[in-house]
Short mmCIF file of C-alpha atoms in Angstrom, two decimals:
data_model
loop_
_atom_site.label_atom_id
_atom_site.label_comp_id
_atom_site.label_asym_id
_atom_site.label_seq_id
_atom_site.Cartn_x
_atom_site.Cartn_y
_atom_site.Cartn_z
CA MET G 59 -37.73 -65.21 -28.44
CA MET G 60 -37.27 -64.25 -24.76
CA THR G 61 -33.50 -64.38 -25.22
CA VAL G 62 -33.70 -61.86 -28.05
CA LEU G 63 -35.97 -59.61 -25.98
CA ARG G 64 -33.61 -59.74 -23.00
CA GLN G 65 -30.67 -58.84 -25.22
CA GLN G 66 -32.52 -55.81 -26.59
CA MET G 67 -33.85 -54.51 -23.27
CA HIS G 68 -32.28 -51.36 -21.88
CA TYR G 69 -32.87 -49.81 -18.49
CA SER G 70 -32.30 -46.23 -17.45
CA PRO G 71 -32.24 -44.77 -13.97
CA MET G 72 -35.45 -42.83 -13.31
CA MET G 73 -34.98 -41.74 -9.71
CA GLN G 74 -32.04 -41.08 -7.44
CA PHE G 75 -31.45 -39.98 -3.87
CA ILE G 76 -28.40 -37.76 -3.43
CA LEU G 77 -26.75 -37.61 0.00
CA SER G 78 -26.94 -33.95 1.07
CA ASP G 79 -26.03 -34.17 4.76
CA GLU G 80 -23.61 -36.94 5.62
CA GLU G 81 -23.81 -36.42 9.39
CA ARG G 82 -27.62 -36.43 9.54
CA ARG G 83 -27.93 -38.89 6.58
CA LEU G 84 -30.38 -36.73 4.61
CA PHE G 85 -31.03 -37.33 0.91
CA TRP G 86 -32.33 -35.08 -1.91
CA PRO G 87 -34.97 -36.94 -3.96
CA GLN G 88 -34.58 -36.42 -7.72
CA ARG G 89 -36.27 -37.79 -10.82
CA TYR G 90 -35.21 -37.77 -14.44
CA CYS G 91 -37.04 -35.15 -16.52
CA PHE G 92 -37.81 -35.73 -20.21
CA CYS G 93 -38.89 -32.17 -21.12
CA GLY G 94 -36.61 -31.72 -24.11
CA SER G 95 -35.14 -28.45 -22.91
CA ILE G 96 -34.15 -30.03 -19.58
CA ASP G 97 -33.44 -33.74 -20.12
CA GLY G 98 -31.75 -34.20 -16.78
CA TRP G 99 -32.22 -34.64 -13.05
CA ILE G 100 -34.64 -32.36 -11.21
CA SER G 101 -35.33 -32.11 -7.48
CA ILE G 102 -38.73 -33.40 -6.43
CA GLY G 103 -38.64 -32.61 -2.73
CA VAL G 104 -36.50 -31.55 0.18
CA PRO G 105 -33.76 -33.55 1.90
CA ASP G 106 -35.04 -36.17 4.33
CA THR G 107 -34.08 -39.59 5.65
CA LEU G 108 -33.61 -42.29 3.07
CA ALA G 109 -36.51 -44.29 4.51
CA HIS G 110 -38.84 -41.31 4.14
CA VAL G 111 -37.86 -40.34 0.58
CA VAL G 112 -38.06 -43.97 -0.57
CA LYS G 113 -41.52 -44.41 1.00
CA THR G 114 -42.73 -41.10 -0.46
CA TYR G 115 -41.39 -41.31 -4.03
CA VAL G 116 -40.63 -44.87 -5.16
CA LYS G 117 -44.35 -45.70 -5.34
CA HIS G 118 -44.58 -43.34 -8.36
CA LEU G 119 -42.18 -45.35 -10.55
CA GLY G 120 -43.98 -46.79 -13.57
CA LYS G 121 -47.07 -44.60 -13.01
CA ALA G 122 -48.36 -41.39 -14.59
CA SER G 123 -47.95 -39.64 -11.23
CA TYR G 124 -44.16 -39.86 -11.74
CA PHE G 125 -44.38 -37.06 -14.30
CA GLU G 126 -46.22 -34.83 -11.82
CA LEU G 127 -43.36 -34.96 -9.29
CA PHE G 128 -41.44 -31.71 -9.05
CA SER G 129 -40.33 -29.26 -6.38
CA TYR G 130 -41.08 -25.57 -6.02
CA SER G 131 -38.02 -25.05 -3.83
#
């Protein structure tokens, strides 16, 4: 049964960090939005170091708080 489940499992990226400043190594945090009219990547913060954006945002994966992440900028 586990073999069948593994064959049917699909994973989708939910969060990404886009390099915005190569020299300073700053990354834009983004999450995937499932709003119907958007269905795409939205910014959820401002560019920062990879360590900082990972620490700030990855903890929301798999939690309801993920859907509350968005940026006003």
